[in-house]
Each structure stands twice: as structure tokens, then as C-alpha cells.
Short mmCIF file of C-alpha atoms and ligand atoms in Angstrom, two decimals:
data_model
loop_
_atom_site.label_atom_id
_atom_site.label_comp_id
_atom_site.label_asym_id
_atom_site.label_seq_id
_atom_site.Cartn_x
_atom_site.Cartn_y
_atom_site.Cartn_z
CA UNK Q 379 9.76 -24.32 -29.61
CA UNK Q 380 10.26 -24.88 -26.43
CA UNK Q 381 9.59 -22.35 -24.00
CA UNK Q 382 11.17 -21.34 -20.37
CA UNK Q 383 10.31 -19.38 -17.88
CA UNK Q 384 13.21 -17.82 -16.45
CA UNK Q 385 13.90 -19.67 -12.91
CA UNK Q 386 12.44 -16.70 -10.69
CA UNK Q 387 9.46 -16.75 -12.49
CA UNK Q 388 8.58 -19.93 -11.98
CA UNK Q 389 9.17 -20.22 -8.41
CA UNK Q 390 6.96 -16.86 -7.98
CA UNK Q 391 3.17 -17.69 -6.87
CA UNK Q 392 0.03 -16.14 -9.53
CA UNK Q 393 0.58 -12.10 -7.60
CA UNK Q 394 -2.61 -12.36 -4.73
CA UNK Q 395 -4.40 -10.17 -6.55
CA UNK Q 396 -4.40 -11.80 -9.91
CA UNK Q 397 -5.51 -14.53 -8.69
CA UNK Q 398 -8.56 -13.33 -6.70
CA UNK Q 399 -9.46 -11.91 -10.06
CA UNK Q 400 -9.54 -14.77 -11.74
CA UNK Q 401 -11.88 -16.38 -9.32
CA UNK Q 402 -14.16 -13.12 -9.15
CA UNK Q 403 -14.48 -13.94 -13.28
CA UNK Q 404 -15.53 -17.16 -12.84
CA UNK Q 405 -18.09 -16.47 -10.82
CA UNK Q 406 -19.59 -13.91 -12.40
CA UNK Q 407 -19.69 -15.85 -15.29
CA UNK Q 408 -21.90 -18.20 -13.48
CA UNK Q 409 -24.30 -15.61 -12.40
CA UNK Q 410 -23.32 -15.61 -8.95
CA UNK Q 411 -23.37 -12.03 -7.54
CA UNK Q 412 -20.54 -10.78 -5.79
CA UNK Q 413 -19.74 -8.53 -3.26
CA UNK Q 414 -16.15 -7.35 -3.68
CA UNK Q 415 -14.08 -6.32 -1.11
CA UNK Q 416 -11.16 -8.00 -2.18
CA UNK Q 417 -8.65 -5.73 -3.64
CA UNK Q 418 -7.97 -2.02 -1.66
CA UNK Q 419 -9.62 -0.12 -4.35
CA UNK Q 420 -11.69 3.09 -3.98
CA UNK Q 421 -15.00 2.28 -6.04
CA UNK Q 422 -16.17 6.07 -6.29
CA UNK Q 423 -15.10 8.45 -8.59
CA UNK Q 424 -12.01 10.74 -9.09
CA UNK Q 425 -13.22 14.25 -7.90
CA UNK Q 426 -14.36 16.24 -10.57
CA UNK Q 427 -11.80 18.66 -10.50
CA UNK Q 428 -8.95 16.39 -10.61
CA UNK Q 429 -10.58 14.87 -13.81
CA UNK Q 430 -11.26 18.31 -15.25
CA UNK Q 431 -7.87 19.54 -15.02
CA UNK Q 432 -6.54 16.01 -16.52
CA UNK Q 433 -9.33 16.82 -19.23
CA UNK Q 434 -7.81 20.36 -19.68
CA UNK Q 435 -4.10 18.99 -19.98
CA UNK Q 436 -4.67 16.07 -22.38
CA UNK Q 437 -5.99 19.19 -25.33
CA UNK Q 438 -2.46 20.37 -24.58
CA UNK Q 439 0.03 19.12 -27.17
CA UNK Q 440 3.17 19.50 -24.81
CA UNK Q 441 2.01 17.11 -22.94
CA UNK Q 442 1.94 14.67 -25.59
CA UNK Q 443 5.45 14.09 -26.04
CA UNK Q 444 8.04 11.99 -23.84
CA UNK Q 445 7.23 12.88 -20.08
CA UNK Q 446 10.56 14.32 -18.00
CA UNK Q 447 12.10 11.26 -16.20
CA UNK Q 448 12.25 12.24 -12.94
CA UNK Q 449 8.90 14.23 -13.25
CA UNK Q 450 7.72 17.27 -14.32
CA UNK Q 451 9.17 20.21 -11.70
CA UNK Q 452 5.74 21.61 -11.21
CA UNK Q 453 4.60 17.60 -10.19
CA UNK Q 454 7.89 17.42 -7.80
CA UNK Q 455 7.35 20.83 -6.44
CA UNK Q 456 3.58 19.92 -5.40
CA UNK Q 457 5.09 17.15 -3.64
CA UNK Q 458 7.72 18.91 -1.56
CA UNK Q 459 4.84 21.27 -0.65
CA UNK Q 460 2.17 18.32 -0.14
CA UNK Q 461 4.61 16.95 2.40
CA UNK Q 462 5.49 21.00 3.93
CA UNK Q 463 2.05 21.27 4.86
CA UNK Q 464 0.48 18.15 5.70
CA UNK Q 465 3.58 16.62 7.66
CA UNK Q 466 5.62 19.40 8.63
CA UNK Q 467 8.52 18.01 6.97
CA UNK Q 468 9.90 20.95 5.35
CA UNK Q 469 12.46 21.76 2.77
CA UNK Q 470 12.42 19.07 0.48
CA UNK Q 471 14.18 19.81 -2.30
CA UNK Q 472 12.16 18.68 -5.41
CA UNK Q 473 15.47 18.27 -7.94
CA UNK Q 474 17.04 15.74 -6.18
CA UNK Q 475 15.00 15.05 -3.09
CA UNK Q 476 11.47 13.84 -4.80
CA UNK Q 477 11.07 11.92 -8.02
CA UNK Q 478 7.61 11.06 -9.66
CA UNK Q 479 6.22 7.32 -9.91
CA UNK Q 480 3.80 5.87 -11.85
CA UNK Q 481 1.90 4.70 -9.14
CA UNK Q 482 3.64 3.81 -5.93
CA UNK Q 483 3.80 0.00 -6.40
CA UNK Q 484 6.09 1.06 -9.49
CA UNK Q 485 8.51 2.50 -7.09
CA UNK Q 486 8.57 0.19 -4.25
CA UNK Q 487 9.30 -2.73 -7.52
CA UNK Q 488 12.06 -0.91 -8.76
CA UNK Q 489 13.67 0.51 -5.27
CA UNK Q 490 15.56 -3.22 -4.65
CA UNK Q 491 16.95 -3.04 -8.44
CA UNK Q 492 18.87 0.13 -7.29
CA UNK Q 493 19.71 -1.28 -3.55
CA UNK Q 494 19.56 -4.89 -3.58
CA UNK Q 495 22.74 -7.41 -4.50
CA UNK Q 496 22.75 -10.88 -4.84
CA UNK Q 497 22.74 -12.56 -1.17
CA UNK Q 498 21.80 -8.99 0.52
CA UNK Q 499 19.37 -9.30 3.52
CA UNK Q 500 15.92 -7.35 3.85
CA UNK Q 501 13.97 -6.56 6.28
CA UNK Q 502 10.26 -7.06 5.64
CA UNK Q 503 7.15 -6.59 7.72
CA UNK Q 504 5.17 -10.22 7.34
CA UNK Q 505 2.21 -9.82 7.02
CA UNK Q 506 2.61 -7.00 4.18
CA UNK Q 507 2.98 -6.07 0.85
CA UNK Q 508 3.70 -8.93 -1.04
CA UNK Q 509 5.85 -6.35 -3.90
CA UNK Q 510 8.69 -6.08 -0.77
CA UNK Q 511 9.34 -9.54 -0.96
CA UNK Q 512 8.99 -10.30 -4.26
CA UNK Q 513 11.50 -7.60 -5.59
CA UNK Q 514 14.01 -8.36 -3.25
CA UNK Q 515 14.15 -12.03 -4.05
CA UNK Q 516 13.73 -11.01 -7.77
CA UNK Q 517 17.17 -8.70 -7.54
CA UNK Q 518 18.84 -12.30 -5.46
CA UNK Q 519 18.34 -10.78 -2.09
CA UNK Q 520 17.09 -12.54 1.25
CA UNK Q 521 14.02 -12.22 2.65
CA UNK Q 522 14.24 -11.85 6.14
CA UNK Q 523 10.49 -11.79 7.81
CA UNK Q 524 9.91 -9.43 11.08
CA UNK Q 525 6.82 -10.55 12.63
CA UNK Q 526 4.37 -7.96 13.40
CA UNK Q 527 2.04 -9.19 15.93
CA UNK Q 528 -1.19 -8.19 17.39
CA UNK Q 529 0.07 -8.14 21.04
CA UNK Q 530 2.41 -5.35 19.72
CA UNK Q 531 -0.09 -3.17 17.74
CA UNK Q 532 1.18 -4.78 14.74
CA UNK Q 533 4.69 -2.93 15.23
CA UNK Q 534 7.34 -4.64 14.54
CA UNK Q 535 9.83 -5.73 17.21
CA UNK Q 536 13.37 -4.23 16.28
CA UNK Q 537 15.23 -5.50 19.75
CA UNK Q 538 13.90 -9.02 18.51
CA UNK Q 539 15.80 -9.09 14.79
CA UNK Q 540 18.85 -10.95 15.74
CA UNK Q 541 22.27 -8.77 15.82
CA UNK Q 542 23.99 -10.81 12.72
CA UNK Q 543 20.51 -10.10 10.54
CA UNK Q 544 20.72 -6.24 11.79
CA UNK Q 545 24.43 -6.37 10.46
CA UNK Q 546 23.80 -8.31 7.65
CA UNK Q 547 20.42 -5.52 6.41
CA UNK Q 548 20.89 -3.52 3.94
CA UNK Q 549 16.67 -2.37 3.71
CA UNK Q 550 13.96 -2.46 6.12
CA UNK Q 551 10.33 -2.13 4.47
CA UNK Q 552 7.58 -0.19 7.17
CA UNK Q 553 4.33 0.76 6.11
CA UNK Q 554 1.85 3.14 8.15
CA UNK Q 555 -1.04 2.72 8.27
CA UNK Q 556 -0.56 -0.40 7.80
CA UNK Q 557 -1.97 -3.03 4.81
CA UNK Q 558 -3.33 -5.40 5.75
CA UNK Q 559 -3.62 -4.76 9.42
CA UNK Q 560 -4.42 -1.22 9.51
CA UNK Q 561 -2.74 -0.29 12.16
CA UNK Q 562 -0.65 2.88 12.71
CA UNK Q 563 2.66 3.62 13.71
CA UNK Q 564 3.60 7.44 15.99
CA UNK Q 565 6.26 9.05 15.99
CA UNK Q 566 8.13 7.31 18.95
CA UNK Q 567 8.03 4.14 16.94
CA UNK Q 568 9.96 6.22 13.62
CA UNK Q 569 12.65 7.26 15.98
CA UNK Q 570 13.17 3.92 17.44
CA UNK Q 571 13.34 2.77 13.66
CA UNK Q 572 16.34 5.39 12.53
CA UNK Q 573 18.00 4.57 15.85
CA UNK Q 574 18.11 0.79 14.79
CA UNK Q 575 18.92 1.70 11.10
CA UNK Q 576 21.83 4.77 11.48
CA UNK Q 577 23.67 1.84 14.41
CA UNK Q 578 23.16 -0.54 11.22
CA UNK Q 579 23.61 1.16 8.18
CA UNK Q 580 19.93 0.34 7.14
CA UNK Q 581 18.07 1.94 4.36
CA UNK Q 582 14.82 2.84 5.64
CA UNK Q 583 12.01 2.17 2.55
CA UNK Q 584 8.62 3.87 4.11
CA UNK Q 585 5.36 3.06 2.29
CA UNK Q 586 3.13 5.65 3.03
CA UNK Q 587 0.20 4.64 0.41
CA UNK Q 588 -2.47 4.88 3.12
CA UNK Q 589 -1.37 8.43 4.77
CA UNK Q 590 -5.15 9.98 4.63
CA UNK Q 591 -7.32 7.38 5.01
CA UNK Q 592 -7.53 7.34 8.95
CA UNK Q 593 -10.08 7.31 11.80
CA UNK Q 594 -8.48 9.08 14.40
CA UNK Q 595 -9.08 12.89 14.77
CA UNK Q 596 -5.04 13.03 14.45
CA UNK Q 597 -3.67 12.65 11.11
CA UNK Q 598 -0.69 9.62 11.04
CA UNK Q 599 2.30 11.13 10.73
CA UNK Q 600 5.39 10.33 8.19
CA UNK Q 601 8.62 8.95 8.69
CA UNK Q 602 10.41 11.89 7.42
CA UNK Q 603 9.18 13.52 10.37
CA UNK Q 604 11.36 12.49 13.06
CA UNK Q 605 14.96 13.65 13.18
CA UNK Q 606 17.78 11.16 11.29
CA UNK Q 607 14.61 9.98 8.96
CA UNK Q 608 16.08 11.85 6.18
CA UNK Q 609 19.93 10.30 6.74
CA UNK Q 610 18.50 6.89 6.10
CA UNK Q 611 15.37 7.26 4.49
CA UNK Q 612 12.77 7.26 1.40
CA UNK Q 613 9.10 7.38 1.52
CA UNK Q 614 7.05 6.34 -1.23
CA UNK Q 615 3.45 7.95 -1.06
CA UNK Q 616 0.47 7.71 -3.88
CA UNK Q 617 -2.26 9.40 -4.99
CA UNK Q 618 -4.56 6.48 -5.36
CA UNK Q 619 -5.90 5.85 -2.27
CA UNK Q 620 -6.47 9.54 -1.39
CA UNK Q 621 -8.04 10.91 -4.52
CA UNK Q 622 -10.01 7.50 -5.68
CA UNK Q 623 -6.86 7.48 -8.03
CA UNK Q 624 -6.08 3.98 -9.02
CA UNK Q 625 -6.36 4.03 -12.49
CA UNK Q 626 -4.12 7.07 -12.61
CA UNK Q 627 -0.82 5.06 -12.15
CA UNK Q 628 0.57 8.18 -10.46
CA UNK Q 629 2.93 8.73 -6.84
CA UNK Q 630 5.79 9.64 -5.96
CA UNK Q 631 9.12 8.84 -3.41
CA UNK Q 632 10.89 11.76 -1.17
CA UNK Q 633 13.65 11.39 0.64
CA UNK Q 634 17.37 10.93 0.94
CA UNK Q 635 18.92 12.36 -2.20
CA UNK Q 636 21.23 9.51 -2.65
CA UNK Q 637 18.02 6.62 -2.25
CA UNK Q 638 16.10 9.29 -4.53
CA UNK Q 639 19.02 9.33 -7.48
CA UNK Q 640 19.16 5.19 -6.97
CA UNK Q 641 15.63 4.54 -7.74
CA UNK Q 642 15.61 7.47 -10.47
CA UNK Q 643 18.81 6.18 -12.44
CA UNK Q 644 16.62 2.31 -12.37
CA UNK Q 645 13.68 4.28 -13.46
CA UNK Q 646 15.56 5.90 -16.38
CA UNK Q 647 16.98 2.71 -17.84
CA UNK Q 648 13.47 1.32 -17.32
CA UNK Q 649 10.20 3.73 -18.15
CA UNK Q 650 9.98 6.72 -19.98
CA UNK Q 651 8.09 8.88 -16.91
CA UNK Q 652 4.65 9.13 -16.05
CA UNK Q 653 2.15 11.05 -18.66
CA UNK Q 654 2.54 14.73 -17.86
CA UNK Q 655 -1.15 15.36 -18.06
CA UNK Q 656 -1.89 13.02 -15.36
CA UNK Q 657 1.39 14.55 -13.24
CA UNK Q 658 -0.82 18.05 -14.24
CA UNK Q 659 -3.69 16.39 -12.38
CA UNK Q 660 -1.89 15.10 -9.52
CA UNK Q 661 -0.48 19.05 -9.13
CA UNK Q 662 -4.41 19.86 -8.93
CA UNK Q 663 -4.98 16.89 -6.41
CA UNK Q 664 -2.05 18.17 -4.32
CA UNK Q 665 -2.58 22.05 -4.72
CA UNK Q 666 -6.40 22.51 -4.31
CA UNK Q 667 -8.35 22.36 -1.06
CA UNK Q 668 -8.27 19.42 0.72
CA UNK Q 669 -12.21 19.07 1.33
CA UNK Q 670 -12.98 16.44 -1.23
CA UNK Q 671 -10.50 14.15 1.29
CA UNK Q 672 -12.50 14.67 4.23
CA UNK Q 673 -15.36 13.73 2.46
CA UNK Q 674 -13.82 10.39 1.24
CA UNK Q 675 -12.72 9.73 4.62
CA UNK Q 676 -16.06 10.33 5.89
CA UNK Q 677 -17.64 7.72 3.40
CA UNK Q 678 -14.90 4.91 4.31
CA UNK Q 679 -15.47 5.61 8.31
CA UNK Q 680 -19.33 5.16 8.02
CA UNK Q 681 -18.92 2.11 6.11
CA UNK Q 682 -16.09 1.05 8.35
CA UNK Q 683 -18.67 1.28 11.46
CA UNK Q 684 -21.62 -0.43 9.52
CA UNK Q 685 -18.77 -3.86 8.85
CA UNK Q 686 -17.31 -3.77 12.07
CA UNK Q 687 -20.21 -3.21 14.35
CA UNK Q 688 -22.53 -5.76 12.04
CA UNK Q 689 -19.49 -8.45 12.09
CA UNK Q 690 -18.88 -8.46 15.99
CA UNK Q 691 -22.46 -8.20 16.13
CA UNK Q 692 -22.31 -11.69 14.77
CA UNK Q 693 -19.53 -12.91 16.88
CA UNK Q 694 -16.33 -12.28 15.16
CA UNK Q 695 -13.50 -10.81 16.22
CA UNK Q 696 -12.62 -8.37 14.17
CA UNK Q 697 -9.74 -6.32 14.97
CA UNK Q 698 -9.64 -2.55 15.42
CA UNK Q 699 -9.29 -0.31 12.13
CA UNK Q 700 -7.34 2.28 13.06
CA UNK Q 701 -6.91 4.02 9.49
CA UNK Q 702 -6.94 1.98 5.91
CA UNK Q 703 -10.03 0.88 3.95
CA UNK Q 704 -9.01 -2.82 5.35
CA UNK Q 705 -10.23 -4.97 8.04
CA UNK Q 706 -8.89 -7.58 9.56
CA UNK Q 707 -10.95 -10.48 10.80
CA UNK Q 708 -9.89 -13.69 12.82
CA UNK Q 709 -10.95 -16.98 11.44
CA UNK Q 710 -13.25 -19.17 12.92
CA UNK Q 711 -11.96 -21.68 15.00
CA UNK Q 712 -10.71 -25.20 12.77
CA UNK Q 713 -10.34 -22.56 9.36
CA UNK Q 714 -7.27 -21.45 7.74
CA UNK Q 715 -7.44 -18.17 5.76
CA UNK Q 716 -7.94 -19.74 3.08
CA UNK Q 717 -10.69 -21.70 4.15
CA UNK Q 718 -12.68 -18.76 5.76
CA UNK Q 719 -12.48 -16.96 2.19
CA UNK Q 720 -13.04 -19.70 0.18
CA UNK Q 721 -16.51 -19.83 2.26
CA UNK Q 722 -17.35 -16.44 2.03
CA UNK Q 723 -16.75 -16.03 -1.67
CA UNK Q 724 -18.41 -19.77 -2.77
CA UNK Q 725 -21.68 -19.51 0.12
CA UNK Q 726 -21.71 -15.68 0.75
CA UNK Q 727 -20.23 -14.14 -2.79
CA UNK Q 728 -18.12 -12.03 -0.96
CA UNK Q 729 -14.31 -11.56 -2.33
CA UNK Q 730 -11.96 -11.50 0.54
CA UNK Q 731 -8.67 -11.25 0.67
CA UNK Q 732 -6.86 -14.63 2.68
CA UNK Q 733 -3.98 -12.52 4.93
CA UNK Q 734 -1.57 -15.34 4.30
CA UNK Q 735 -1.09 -13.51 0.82
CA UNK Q 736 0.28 -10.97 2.68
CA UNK Q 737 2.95 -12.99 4.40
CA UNK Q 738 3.20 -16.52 6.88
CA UNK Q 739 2.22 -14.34 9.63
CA UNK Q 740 -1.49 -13.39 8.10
CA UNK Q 741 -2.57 -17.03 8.60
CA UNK Q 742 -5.36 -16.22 11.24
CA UNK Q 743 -7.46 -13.81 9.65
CA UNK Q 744 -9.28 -12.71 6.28
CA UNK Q 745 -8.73 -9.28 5.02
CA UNK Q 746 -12.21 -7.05 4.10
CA UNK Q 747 -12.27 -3.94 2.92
CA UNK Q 748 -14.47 -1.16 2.43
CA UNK Q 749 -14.56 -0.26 -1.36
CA UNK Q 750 -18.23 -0.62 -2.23
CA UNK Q 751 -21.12 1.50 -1.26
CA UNK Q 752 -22.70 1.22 2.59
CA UNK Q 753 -25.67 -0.85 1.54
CA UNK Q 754 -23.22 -3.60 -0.25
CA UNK Q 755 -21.79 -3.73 3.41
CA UNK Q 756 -24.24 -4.56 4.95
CA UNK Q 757 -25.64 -6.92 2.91
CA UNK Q 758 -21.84 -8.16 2.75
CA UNK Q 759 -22.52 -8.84 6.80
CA UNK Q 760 -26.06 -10.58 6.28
CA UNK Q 761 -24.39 -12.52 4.09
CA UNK Q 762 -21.51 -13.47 6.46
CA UNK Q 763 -23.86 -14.10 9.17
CA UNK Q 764 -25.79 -17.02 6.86
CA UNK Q 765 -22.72 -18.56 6.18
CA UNK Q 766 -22.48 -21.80 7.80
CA UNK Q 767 -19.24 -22.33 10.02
C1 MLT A 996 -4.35 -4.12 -1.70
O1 MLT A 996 -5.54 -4.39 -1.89
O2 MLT A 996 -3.64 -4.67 -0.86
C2 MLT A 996 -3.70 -3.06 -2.52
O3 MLT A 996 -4.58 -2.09 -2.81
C3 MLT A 996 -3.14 -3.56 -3.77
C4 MLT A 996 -2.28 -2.51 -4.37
O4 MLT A 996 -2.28 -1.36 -3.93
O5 MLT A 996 -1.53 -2.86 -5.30
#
């Protein structure tokens, strides 16, 4: 029989990721050993309280049955609180203002499937998260690619997005702090952004994965924050990144009711919810004191010093890493992306992550993060420093 993939399929590249895997297995196979800091994902445990109360909830036979769609009220309320405290933006209402995900990247897939027609423009940050573009040109919409450039903090220029593609958007994609640049956006930058999407009738998707994972000794803020956000707006946030929460498959999107009920109605033609005893251990995530957070930030900043300081130690320009696990560093002269990370992972064994799988406008740089232990970083920067280049 003859066998077809369907024609959006076959035009779609192996996802970055996937790919980067594949390689890694190789490798490994030959014996070669590997430093990874490829994919953006947190290599110590959950806290033991988040995995004691998932322990508790799995003995529980209620939760055994077909989760709630939209997500269990105790999950949406901790979210609406989660967003009171930490951002200030209060009075979410978690019925129809909050819906639970299983794992953010679920949302942000499905979001276009609710939004997106046939020949409908969006707005996405380049570089960036390749599941923006992907989705939209999955659900026949246009990829429309706003540069975001180091000269501008890696903001994106609205006044530069011609006045036909502004009429013509129906989404714009933003996501502080930002993969793979990890930079950060304030609150003057939001309000410019609802100002450019209320004059153009723009949905406003926020990806706020990376929300406590900063540097600064000010927390980044949320787009919900700023007056108008919540006209135009939904933010999808995880627990991944902040709780070592990867395997979890849990997050979930706030925001405007009407974006909320879109991506819920997708969702309930599509999944059947996300377990309710890991939604019971996102509640204890959410609820309980924030301390094991600080000390997870803690970890990522002194490994973030050790591969920045070592690296421009060795003369590379490595750009500043405001908040993220991530770090961007500029090729060598006469090297593409993939070039420079072809070099580290066959001569150094170090997985990085080419930024030109995050978009045209990541050719430049390689993408390191800092997902493995303080002493695999710095032998990660030895390493780069024998390469030959
Ligand atoms: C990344 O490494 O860019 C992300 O962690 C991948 C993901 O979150 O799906």
C-alpha cells in the first residue's frame, strides 16, 4: 500500500528538538560522552513535596477517572491566585478566565486551531518558538516574521510591521523572557503591544513559560499586567520550567474569556484534560511556599556565571542572560549556526542548540543552556576552548 503523508507534513522539517535527539543517540552509541545543553530542560529533580502530594493523589481513586476538561476548579483557582500574588493581576476568574493545559506547548499548538483561518496573517517573533509557526501554517495561516534584533534588546519593532500586515493580523506571538535570546520585556514594552493590537484588532498570544527563571533582583512582569492586556489577550504559563516539571505535561492559559473558551472548545474536541493527580500537584506547586524557586534560581544563576564568564574568558561573545536557562553565543567568524554546533557536538561533545531552529533571524549564534550540574559547565567551556576554529 502506498502510503502519503498528508501535504503539511511533508513540507514540515524533523521538530529541532527531535532531531538533536537523534544525533545525541548516535553518539552515545559510539561512546562519545556528551555534555547536553541542548534542549531547555531542568536536569534536577521535582521538589519533594510536589512529588509527595502527586504520590498522595495517585492512591486516590477519583482521580482515576476522566479528568474535567477545562481543569479541575481547585487547579484553575491556584492559577488565578498564582497570577494575584506573583503579578498583581487580580481577579481572574478561574470558570471562564483560566483553563488547564497539559503542558504549555499543548496550548500554544492548539490556540491557532481555535483562531487561525486559511490565508490569516500572524505575527511571530523570529527567532522563537518554532510551535508559533508551525501551528499557524498547519491551520493555512501566514507566517509573517517580526525581527527581533539585538540592537533593540531583542524587542520586537511594532512601528516597523508594515500597516497592510498590521491590518491584515489576526495574532501576534511575544514571549518574555525570551527563548532563545533570553531577554526580557517591561512593562512599557506590553503597553506599546495592546496599543498596536486594540488599533488592529490583534489577538495578543503571551508565552510566559520562563516567568521565574530570572537574574535580575526584579521579577519580569506579565502581560496581563498592563491595562487593555486583558481586552486582547491570553497568556500561556507552565509549570515546567519553574518546578523542574517537564515530565509533568502540566500549564495552563489566563486571559480573555472569549480567547480562553476558543482554545477550551479545541481542547474538548481534542484531549480528554490533564490527569487530576498531577493538576493536584501543580495546586501544591502553586499553593506552597515559594522557597524551593529561589533555590532553583540560585542553581541556574551560578551556573549561568561559571558559562558566561568561562566563554568570554575565551573570546566569545556571548550575549547577556537576562533571565532563561539559555545563552546565546555569536558564531565565530566564517561559521553558520550550524557549523559552530556541529563542531561543538562532533570535537567538544557538547549538544547545542543551532538558533536558526528558532527562526531565519537566529543564524548568528548557537543556543547553550544551563541544564546540567556546575562542574559539566565548566568542563562544557574547557571543552569549547579546545575546539579548533
Ligand atoms: C527549548 O529548549 O527551547 C524548550 O525547552 C523546548 C520546549 O519547551 O518544548
Amino acid at each position: 500500500m502506498k502510503i502519503e503523508l498528508a501535504q503539511r507534513i511533508r513540507a514540515l522539517p524533523p521538530y529541532l528538538f527531535a532531531d538533536i535527539d537523534r544525533k545525541k543517540v548516535e553518539l552515545r552509541k559510539q561512546g562519545k560522552d556528551l555534555i547536553d545543553l541542548g534542549i531547555g530542560d531542568p536536569d534536577r529533580p521535582t521538589p519533594p513535596h510536589i512529588v509527595a502530594a502527586m504520590q498522595q493523589a495517585t492512591a486516590e481513586s477519583k482521580y482515576h477517572r476522566y479528568p474535567s476538561y477545562e481543569g479541575m476548579a481547585s487547579f484553575r483557582e491556584a492559577a488565578a491566585k498564582f497570577y494575584a500574588d506573583r503579578f498583581g493581576v487580580m481577579g481572574l476568574d478561574p470558570e471562564r478566565e483560566v483553563v488547564a493545559l497539559i503542558g504549555s506547548k499543548e496550548g500554544i499548538a492548539h490556540f491557532p486551531v481555535a483562531f487561525v483561518d486559511p490565508g490569516d496573517l500572524v505575527l511571530v517573533p523570529d527567532p522563537g518558538y518554532p510551535v508559533y509557526a508551525t501551528w499557524t501554517r498547519f491551520m493555512g495561516g501566514e507566517v509573517h516574521y517580526v525581527r527581533l534584533l539585538r540592537e533593540n534588546g531583542f524587542l520586537p519593532d511594532l512601528s516597523s510591521v508594515p500597516e497592510e500586515v498590521a491590518r491584515r493580523a489576526k495574532i501576534l506571538w511575544i514571549n518574555y523572557p525570551n527563548n532563545p535570546t533570553a531577554a526580557l520585556a517591561t512593562r512599557a514594552f506590553y503597553a506599546q503591544v495592546v496599543e498596536f493590537a486594540l488599533k488592529y484588532d490583534i489577538i495578543v498570544a503571551s508565552d510566559l513559560a520562563y516567568s521565574e527563571v530570572y537574574y535580575d533582583d526584579v521579577p519580569p512582569p506579565s502581560f496581563l499586567e498592563v491595562p487593555g492586556a486583558r481586552e486582547c489577550g491570553i497568556e500561556f504559563h507552565s509549570l515546567s520550567k519553574t518546578y523542574n516539571m517537564t515530565g509533568w505535561r502540566v500549564g495552563f492559559a489566563v486571559g480573555n474569556a472569549a480567547l480562553v473558551a476558543g482554545l477550551g472548545k479545541v481542547k474538548t474536541n481534542t484531549d480528554s484534560g490533564a490527569f487530576e493527580a498531577v493538576q493536584a500537584a501543580a495546586v501544591a506547586a502553586l499553593t506552597s511556599s515559594q522557597a524551593c524557586v529561589d533555590e532553583i534560581r540560585g542553581v541556574y544563576r551560578e551556573r549561568m556565571d561559571v558559562l558566561v564568564s568561562g566563554l568570554r574568558g575565551a573570546g566569545f561573545d556571548v550575549l547577556d542572560p537576562r533571565a532563561t536557562f539559555y545563552c546565546l553565543i555569536a558564531n565565530p567568524q566564517g561559521y553558520s549556526s550550524a557549523e559552530f554546533a556541529s563542531k561543538l557536538l562532533i570535537e567538544g561533545g557538547i549538544v547545542a542548540t543551532p538558533a536558526n531552529g528558532f527562526g531565519p533571524g537566529g543564524e548568528g549564534y548557537v543556543r547553550l543552556t544551563v541544564c546540567a550540574e556546575v562542574e559539566r559547565i565548566r568542563e562544557a567551556v574547557e571543552r569549547v576552548r579546545r575546539v579548533k576554529l
